[in-house]
Amino acid sequence: MSTEKDRIIIFDTTLRDGEQSPGATLNADEKLTIARSLARLGVDVIEAGFPRASQGDFQAVQQIAEVVGIEGGPTICALARAMKEDIKQAGEAIKPAASGRIHTFIATSDIHLEYKLKKSRKDVLAIVPEMVGYGKTFTENVEFSPEDAARSDPEFLYEVLEAAIAAGATTVNIPDTVGYTTPYEFGALIRGIKENVPNIDNAIISVHGHNDLGLAVANFLEAVKNGARQLECTINGIGERAGNAALEELVMALYVRRQYYNPFLGRDPESIEPLTNIDTTQIYKTSRLVSNLTGMSVQPNKAIVGVNAFAHESGIHQDGVLKNRLTYEIMDASSIGLSKNEIVLGKHSGRHAFRDRLQKLGYELNETELNKAFLRFKEVADKKKVVSDLDLEAIVNDEIQQVPELFHLELVQVSCGDNARPTATVTLRTPDGEELTDAAIGTGPVDAVYKAINRVVNIPNELIEYSVKSVTEGIDAMGEVTIRLRHQMRVYSGHAANTDIIVASARAYISALNRLYGALQQEEKPLHPQTVAGKQ
Ligand code: KIV
Ligand code: ZN
């Protein structure tokens, strides 16, 4: 049986740092759906949010603590700046969890001290033990992060970490906040911490890193070799700017190359005991869910979860793979849960078969969600005749999206062609229950639809991303549309799937507009943990 120090703890921050990426904002129900999926994936810790950001964020963390943070489930963590009010709110929010953690942080690099915090090193050295100690009054499990550690003076960092551990921090996390370090440097930093922080054995060393130079995963793997035992990562690598280290890449590197990494954890190279607790077969499904709910598409060539990651297009490769899979494949698609796209249901399949298949795919829907999804399934089955697992996932992900339907699409109709002016008519139900119809001409059918919708909704915005891809192969495939739009510097995303891509396009746009409209109605603007000094 491995102990925490000889295995790798996976700390998922999709719902906190991941959600900080522009446009990835999720509502409480969507966060809960993702948290459930992370628990099925087997992550050890879920960083569920920053409760001080807003009342909504507080409630989302609390709900996750209550529903997902059950006995035997993951530890539920909440972020707090090194400020009493933040820590208090984090402590309250994680209270319902069987195992809860407060993660408090303050910057330690001179550049952050001078320009962001306007504090001296001495100030920081006094704040850290006081705030870690305050965190301990809520939970035994307190993590401390010196923000921008990778650009901090190592000697000062050692002092801060020693003070944090002496005050009771059980995990010390070393962030490369701006994605600046390189693998060799980061490994050396972790080694330096192990060698120079006298009480380091009383805490787990964790790493956190951003991908500005595309090095986050490589940096983490080097950190593991030098003593890091917790990795802070996100699904699909989403996060601030270029994102965070990607969970699926870290986990699969440690899985595929475990013979290489085993000795760094004091194991026999041939040991087959997994290095993490992750159920790798849940990776693909979790990736799709996060991508659909956040509106952050996964690039086709993305390692592990991109659509091309297991596709062997070139004739030479196909020939090799057919002769012996190992010629060009280092892992099996089934190891990440990318099953053969089986045809499972048809238009005569009943509710029972539908619910059964969804359960096998790992979806637990409540009655209302099941009814909605079943109706959509019938619609799709009528058009498509056969419905595969991938179609089912698209239907369910679409139906369980929890964007409040403030505007509802009642009708969309287009006329277009090579000698026609693309024209669209839409009817929307407004938040007041009124039905409004309008029409517009555009450069193409989607443009015409969006212009017609704009005439009804009347909220200025700029479309910054529109992408459409097919869920499965074949001419009758469902299309998935993801869009991102900007309104006053904030980005909102929308996603929809349908056998008709014009309908999917209209619904994706309405979904993003509903997020935008909902945000405009909210009085309280969420507080960003890292860029705003904020209220004390
Ligand atoms: O990138 C960072 O430094 C962070 C901290 C809050 C841990 O996200
Ligand atoms: Zn971060």
XYZ file of C-alpha atoms and ligand atoms in Angstrom:
545
model
C 0.000 0.000 0.000
C 1.518 3.329 -0.992
C 1.588 6.256 1.388
C 0.859 9.843 0.362
C 4.586 10.512 0.087
C 5.292 7.725 -2.375
C 2.462 8.386 -4.758
C 1.360 11.448 -6.663
C -1.605 13.429 -5.363
C -3.709 14.916 -8.133
C -5.132 18.295 -7.155
C -7.580 19.482 -9.775
C -8.122 23.220 -10.122
C -10.381 23.218 -13.207
C -13.157 24.837 -11.169
C -10.898 27.565 -9.762
C -7.877 28.407 -11.930
C -9.500 26.805 -14.996
C -12.606 28.871 -14.505
C -10.425 32.005 -14.377
C -9.789 31.689 -18.141
C -11.751 34.268 -20.122
C -15.173 32.964 -21.082
C -14.932 29.761 -19.063
C -17.314 31.025 -16.389
C -19.570 28.274 -15.086
C -22.699 28.499 -12.983
C -23.191 26.514 -9.762
C -25.000 23.574 -11.384
C -22.373 23.227 -14.100
C -19.644 23.310 -11.444
C -21.402 20.558 -9.540
C -21.693 18.428 -12.676
C -17.959 18.824 -13.314
C -17.119 18.152 -9.648
C -19.063 14.872 -9.819
C -17.168 13.913 -12.936
C -13.830 14.777 -11.253
C -14.779 12.546 -8.339
C -15.476 9.670 -10.773
C -12.120 10.370 -12.385
C -10.524 9.819 -8.976
C -8.812 13.156 -8.289
C -7.605 13.459 -4.697
C -8.414 17.137 -4.233
C -10.924 19.387 -6.011
C -10.180 23.089 -5.724
C -13.817 24.103 -6.042
C -13.452 27.877 -6.179
C -12.650 31.147 -4.472
C -15.561 31.720 -2.063
C -14.686 35.377 -1.426
C -15.223 36.140 -5.141
C -18.998 36.454 -4.759
C -21.988 35.019 -2.949
C -22.542 32.720 -5.954
C -18.990 31.367 -5.753
C -19.355 30.783 -2.022
C -22.549 28.798 -2.550
C -21.046 26.784 -5.404
C -18.111 25.675 -3.221
C -20.463 24.892 -0.344
C -22.720 22.795 -2.570
C -19.769 20.823 -3.938
C -18.512 20.270 -0.379
C -21.928 18.941 0.585
C -22.674 16.758 -2.431
C -19.270 15.588 -3.675
C -17.164 15.936 -0.541
C -18.695 12.872 1.068
C -16.839 10.275 3.154
C -14.369 8.495 0.871
C -14.752 11.215 -1.783
C -12.185 13.836 -2.775
C -10.966 16.553 -0.428
C -12.747 19.809 -1.244
C -10.471 22.822 -1.238
C -11.272 26.547 -1.305
C -8.867 29.329 -2.259
C -8.279 32.326 -0.007
C -5.872 35.229 -0.211
C -3.823 35.604 2.960
C -6.575 37.750 4.443
C -8.811 36.952 7.395
C -12.118 37.515 5.621
C -11.104 35.317 2.647
C -9.975 32.527 4.966
C -13.125 32.747 7.049
C -15.326 32.434 3.971
C -13.234 29.557 2.620
C -13.478 27.814 5.997
C -17.276 28.238 6.078
C -17.716 27.081 2.492
C -15.812 23.786 2.921
C -17.449 22.970 6.268
C -19.913 20.384 4.871
C -17.102 18.292 3.324
C -15.907 15.134 5.065
C -12.416 16.303 4.155
C -11.915 20.012 3.505
C -8.860 22.137 2.793
C -8.106 25.855 2.812
C -5.553 27.002 0.257
C -4.160 30.394 1.180
C -1.591 32.361 -0.777
C 0.455 35.534 -0.913
C 3.055 36.611 -3.440
C 6.759 36.388 -2.595
C 8.556 37.706 -5.693
C 10.004 41.204 -5.397
C 8.088 42.364 -8.456
C 4.752 41.305 -6.921
C 5.691 42.732 -3.522
C 6.627 46.104 -4.935
C 3.959 46.654 -7.570
C 0.987 44.496 -6.599
C 1.015 44.127 -2.828
C 3.102 47.167 -1.897
C 4.474 45.172 1.020
C 7.981 44.360 2.247
C 9.473 40.889 2.695
C 9.227 41.474 6.435
C 5.482 42.135 6.133
C 5.019 38.875 4.215
C 7.040 36.930 6.789
C 4.672 38.172 9.474
C 1.437 37.633 7.489
C 2.131 34.035 6.423
C 2.247 32.301 9.850
C -0.605 34.426 11.133
C -2.887 33.501 8.222
C -1.890 29.834 8.093
C -2.563 29.711 11.845
C -5.940 31.355 11.299
C -6.739 28.764 8.596
C -5.960 26.003 11.109
C -8.828 27.226 13.294
C -11.193 26.013 10.526
C -9.449 22.831 9.348
C -6.331 20.793 10.023
C -5.714 20.698 6.284
C -4.131 24.002 5.196
C -2.154 24.533 2.010
C 0.079 27.554 1.558
C 1.308 28.995 -1.766
C 3.957 31.682 -2.241
C 2.573 33.170 -5.462
C 5.161 33.697 -8.215
C 7.551 31.381 -6.336
C 9.470 30.563 -9.513
C 10.577 34.226 -9.765
C 11.148 34.693 -6.028
C 14.522 34.865 -4.316
C 15.041 31.218 -3.220
C 16.559 32.235 0.139
C 13.470 34.304 0.976
C 11.237 31.503 -0.292
C 12.886 29.008 2.087
C 12.219 31.349 5.019
C 8.559 31.848 4.064
C 7.979 28.117 3.586
C 9.607 27.309 6.911
C 7.339 29.823 8.647
C 4.239 28.435 6.891
C 5.055 24.840 7.870
C 5.883 25.865 11.441
C 2.427 27.485 11.612
C 0.820 24.208 10.494
C 0.691 24.198 6.668
C 0.351 20.545 5.651
C 1.025 21.210 1.955
C 3.331 23.854 0.508
C 2.633 24.614 -3.110
C 5.252 26.129 -5.420
C 3.598 28.122 -8.224
C 5.156 29.143 -11.494
C 2.478 31.801 -11.753
C 3.602 33.328 -15.038
C 4.841 30.179 -16.797
C 8.437 31.442 -16.867
C 10.566 28.612 -15.528
C 12.161 25.714 -17.407
C 12.233 22.021 -16.419
C 15.826 22.008 -15.156
C 15.349 25.221 -13.145
C 12.060 24.081 -11.639
C 13.528 20.714 -10.650
C 16.456 22.515 -9.012
C 14.065 24.841 -7.160
C 12.193 21.862 -5.675
C 15.491 20.179 -4.774
C 16.653 23.438 -3.141
C 13.461 23.565 -1.076
C 13.936 19.969 0.074
C 17.511 20.677 1.055
C 17.112 24.106 2.655
C 13.743 24.220 4.413
C 14.491 22.526 7.748
C 10.929 21.339 8.482
C 10.014 20.389 4.885
C 9.382 16.757 5.837
C 6.315 17.888 7.773
C 4.562 18.955 4.572
C 3.797 17.648 1.100
C 5.509 19.601 -1.683
C 3.065 20.570 -4.408
C 3.581 22.311 -7.745
C 1.347 24.647 -9.727
C 2.267 26.074 -13.105
C 1.069 27.952 -16.132
C 1.790 27.093 -19.719
C 2.934 30.415 -21.199
C 6.013 28.775 -22.739
C 4.329 25.397 -23.228
C 6.527 23.909 -20.474
C 4.107 23.384 -17.593
C 3.828 19.587 -17.862
C 7.572 19.125 -18.443
C 8.291 21.372 -15.439
C 5.997 19.303 -13.225
C 7.533 15.999 -14.270
C 10.963 17.344 -13.389
C 9.550 18.527 -10.059
C 8.285 14.988 -9.374
C 11.809 13.661 -9.901
C 13.018 16.107 -7.272
C 10.425 15.469 -4.575
C 7.096 17.110 -5.536
C 4.218 14.828 -4.575
C 1.154 16.907 -5.437
C 0.416 18.231 -8.928
C -2.061 21.074 -9.416
C -3.594 20.773 -12.836
C -6.739 21.250 -14.914
C -8.722 19.212 -17.397
C -7.661 20.069 -20.971
C -5.079 22.420 -19.436
C -7.560 25.301 -19.237
C -6.663 28.284 -17.085
C -5.352 31.833 -17.016
C -3.733 32.931 -20.318
C -2.103 29.852 -21.927
C -3.632 27.671 -19.223
C -2.394 25.372 -16.477
C -0.577 22.048 -16.639
C -2.989 19.550 -18.211
C -4.181 16.771 -15.907
C -4.569 14.224 -18.699
C -1.006 14.782 -19.948
C 0.536 14.466 -16.482
C -1.469 11.402 -15.558
C -0.807 9.601 -18.828
C 2.914 10.460 -18.754
C 3.121 8.945 -15.268
C 1.079 5.961 -16.459
C 2.800 5.218 -19.761
C 6.313 5.930 -18.407
C 5.876 4.547 -14.900
C 8.992 2.378 -15.219
C 10.977 5.574 -15.683
C 9.294 7.473 -12.810
C 8.988 4.601 -10.288
C 12.530 4.899 -8.890
C 12.031 8.616 -8.141
C 9.257 7.566 -5.787
C 11.398 4.896 -4.167
C 9.758 2.052 -6.077
C 11.109 -0.827 -8.066
C 11.205 0.232 -11.751
C 9.008 -2.732 -12.668
C 6.362 -1.969 -10.035
C 2.909 -1.920 -11.641
C 1.249 -0.096 -8.779
C -0.250 3.075 -10.293
C 1.506 6.340 -9.447
C -1.788 8.215 -9.178
C -5.311 7.305 -8.059
C -6.817 8.392 -11.369
C -9.135 6.056 -13.277
C -7.650 6.844 -16.684
C -10.703 5.427 -18.494
C -12.671 8.472 -17.295
C -10.280 10.955 -18.923
C -11.916 11.327 -22.320
C -15.421 11.766 -20.948
C -14.313 14.351 -18.393
C -12.431 16.237 -21.090
C -15.544 16.410 -23.315
C -17.719 17.535 -20.438
C -15.348 20.338 -19.444
C -14.938 21.454 -23.032
C -18.692 21.530 -23.629
C -19.608 23.321 -20.427
C -16.800 25.888 -20.520
C -16.964 26.472 -24.277
C -13.174 25.970 -24.420
C -12.632 23.756 -27.488
C -9.846 21.219 -27.500
C -7.400 21.624 -30.378
C -7.414 18.554 -32.701
C -3.728 17.800 -32.124
C -3.905 18.225 -28.340
C -2.004 15.429 -26.575
C -4.204 12.648 -25.139
C -7.661 14.181 -25.725
C -7.436 15.882 -29.156
C -9.477 14.141 -31.879
C -6.284 13.328 -33.777
C -4.420 11.957 -30.755
C -5.312 8.362 -31.626
C -6.047 8.753 -35.341
C -3.610 7.172 -37.762
C -4.186 9.021 -41.013
C -1.036 8.300 -42.917
C -0.931 5.065 -44.888
C 2.502 4.157 -43.506
C 1.335 4.549 -39.927
C -1.875 2.602 -40.523
C 0.098 -0.229 -42.054
C 2.432 -0.336 -39.063
C -0.370 -0.184 -36.523
C -2.234 -3.001 -38.260
C 0.895 -5.204 -38.193
C 1.712 -4.388 -34.592
C -0.006 -1.602 -32.641
C 3.217 -0.766 -30.783
C 4.979 0.404 -33.953
C 3.296 3.794 -33.748
C 1.155 3.734 -30.588
C 2.481 4.157 -27.074
C -0.931 3.860 -25.440
C -4.258 2.355 -26.224
C -7.255 4.628 -26.909
C -9.294 2.512 -24.490
C -6.929 3.467 -21.646
C -8.454 6.979 -21.675
C -11.978 5.639 -22.177
C -12.123 6.357 -25.884
C -14.253 3.348 -26.683
C -15.133 2.159 -30.119
C -17.955 4.359 -31.274
C -20.607 1.703 -30.862
C -24.056 2.050 -32.345
C -26.223 1.439 -29.367
C -29.693 2.861 -29.668
C -32.272 3.533 -32.347
C -35.601 5.297 -32.645
C -37.463 2.358 -31.111
C -35.292 2.258 -28.000
C -37.253 3.057 -24.873
C -36.559 5.107 -21.777
C -35.182 2.100 -19.949
C -32.570 1.299 -22.555
C -31.705 4.992 -22.742
C -31.253 5.346 -18.976
C -29.279 2.077 -18.845
C -26.864 3.172 -21.526
C -26.347 6.556 -19.876
C -25.599 4.854 -16.576
C -23.033 2.654 -18.315
C -21.462 5.814 -19.708
C -21.292 7.188 -16.162
C -24.093 9.785 -16.309
C -26.429 10.051 -13.346
C -29.304 12.298 -14.373
C -32.204 13.303 -12.185
C -35.764 12.726 -13.469
C -36.116 16.187 -15.030
C -32.760 15.959 -16.788
C -33.530 12.430 -17.945
C -36.889 13.478 -19.384
C -35.332 16.404 -21.250
C -32.485 14.282 -22.555
C -34.870 11.492 -23.607
C -36.991 13.885 -25.648
C -33.850 15.171 -27.389
C -32.705 11.595 -27.983
C -36.031 10.782 -29.689
C -35.706 13.846 -31.910
C -32.169 12.871 -32.892
C -33.040 9.186 -33.361
C -35.868 10.187 -35.706
C -33.411 11.997 -37.934
C -30.336 9.820 -37.501
C -31.829 6.336 -37.163
C -28.875 5.079 -35.104
C -27.467 6.856 -32.108
C -23.960 6.089 -30.858
C -22.272 6.651 -27.493
C -20.684 9.845 -28.782
C -24.094 11.136 -29.906
C -25.522 10.286 -26.499
C -22.748 12.188 -24.767
C -23.376 15.200 -27.005
C -27.126 15.082 -26.265
C -26.622 14.780 -22.531
C -23.915 17.438 -22.340
C -26.199 19.732 -24.303
C -29.247 19.080 -22.158
C -27.527 19.306 -18.787
C -26.039 22.684 -19.590
C -27.464 24.805 -16.847
C -27.503 28.251 -18.431
C -30.839 29.746 -17.335
C -32.991 30.052 -20.445
C -33.690 33.771 -20.283
C -34.105 33.985 -24.038
C -35.481 30.845 -25.675
C -35.264 29.982 -29.351
C -38.715 29.127 -30.678
C -37.961 29.106 -34.384
C -35.113 29.614 -36.808
C -35.455 29.479 -40.543
C -32.934 30.356 -43.253
C -32.856 30.680 -46.981
C -29.515 30.704 -48.759
C -27.714 29.464 -51.862
C -25.211 30.570 -54.460
C -27.574 33.026 -56.125
C -29.505 34.054 -53.055
C -29.011 36.636 -50.344
C -28.709 34.664 -47.086
C -31.775 35.567 -45.044
C -32.856 34.379 -41.608
C -36.022 34.648 -39.567
C -36.021 33.933 -35.843
C -38.654 33.859 -33.139
C -37.452 34.168 -29.551
C -39.279 34.045 -26.253
C -37.913 36.887 -24.143
C -37.329 36.770 -20.348
C -40.744 38.516 -19.975
C -42.459 35.703 -21.851
C -43.077 37.772 -24.988
C -42.615 36.137 -28.391
C -40.696 38.345 -30.809
C -39.911 37.649 -34.433
C -37.368 39.411 -36.604
C -35.396 38.812 -39.791
C -32.038 39.836 -41.244
C -29.788 39.438 -44.244
C -26.195 38.341 -43.709
C -23.007 37.331 -45.491
C -23.989 33.700 -44.920
C -26.766 31.792 -43.153
C -25.104 31.862 -39.694
C -24.346 35.569 -39.978
C -27.973 36.199 -40.990
C -29.249 34.170 -38.008
C -26.965 36.031 -35.576
C -28.012 39.387 -36.986
C -31.691 38.471 -36.652
C -31.129 37.340 -33.052
C -29.271 40.586 -32.305
C -32.249 42.585 -33.523
C -34.395 40.898 -30.883
C -31.947 40.691 -27.969
C -30.292 44.041 -28.558
C -27.156 43.628 -26.416
C -24.061 44.818 -28.327
C -21.354 42.177 -28.496
C -18.497 41.018 -30.664
C -18.323 37.421 -31.869
C -14.721 36.348 -31.270
C -14.884 32.623 -31.970
C -17.198 30.335 -33.873
C -16.362 26.701 -34.414
C -18.333 23.770 -35.697
C -17.303 20.136 -35.631
C -19.071 16.864 -36.168
C -19.683 14.559 -33.222
C -19.246 11.375 -35.261
C -18.295 10.464 -38.788
C -20.925 10.190 -41.520
C -23.149 12.534 -43.462
C -25.947 12.387 -40.881
C -23.627 13.307 -37.972
C -24.663 15.803 -35.324
C -22.786 19.096 -35.418
C -21.435 20.731 -32.275
C -21.098 24.498 -32.313
C -19.012 26.427 -29.805
C -18.971 30.192 -29.776
C -17.358 32.892 -27.702
C -18.432 36.494 -27.668
C -17.119 39.596 -25.940
C -19.069 42.336 -24.207
C -17.225 45.125 -22.350
C -13.951 43.177 -21.960
C -15.652 40.023 -20.663
C -15.970 36.831 -22.670
C -19.012 34.543 -22.650
C -19.250 31.135 -24.280
C -22.058 29.031 -25.677
C -22.306 25.485 -26.924
C -24.985 23.418 -28.648
C -25.319 20.180 -30.615
C -27.897 19.339 -33.261
C -28.230 17.386 -36.482
C -28.894 20.766 -38.136
C -25.886 23.039 -37.763
C -27.937 26.200 -38.288
C -30.098 25.231 -35.308
C -26.960 24.352 -33.310
C -25.437 27.721 -34.265
C -28.540 29.628 -33.184
C -28.809 27.723 -29.892
C -25.099 28.157 -29.095
C -25.432 31.901 -29.663
C -28.551 32.151 -27.492
C -26.776 30.180 -24.774
C -23.853 32.655 -24.747
C -26.280 35.600 -24.799
C -28.129 34.084 -21.845
C -24.861 33.941 -19.888
C -24.172 37.555 -20.830
C -27.687 38.722 -19.992
C -27.565 36.846 -16.665
C -24.215 38.467 -15.780
C -25.549 41.949 -16.605
C -28.385 41.402 -14.180
C -26.082 40.373 -11.346
C -25.363 43.256 -9.012
C -22.182 41.776 -7.564
C -19.129 41.544 -9.834
C -16.976 38.510 -8.912
C -13.616 39.373 -7.388
C -10.511 37.981 -9.120
C -8.166 36.394 -6.545
C -4.887 37.377 -8.193
C -5.276 40.714 -9.892
C -7.319 42.706 -7.386
C -5.974 43.660 -3.987
C -9.633 43.726 -2.892
C -11.460 44.461 0.298
C -9.758 43.278 3.496
O -0.848 30.773 -10.490
C -0.862 30.955 -9.263
O 0.114 31.406 -8.649
C -2.090 30.644 -8.549
C -2.044 30.732 -7.060
C -3.289 31.307 -6.503
C -1.723 29.381 -6.486
O -3.078 30.287 -9.146
Zn -2.522 29.635 -11.196
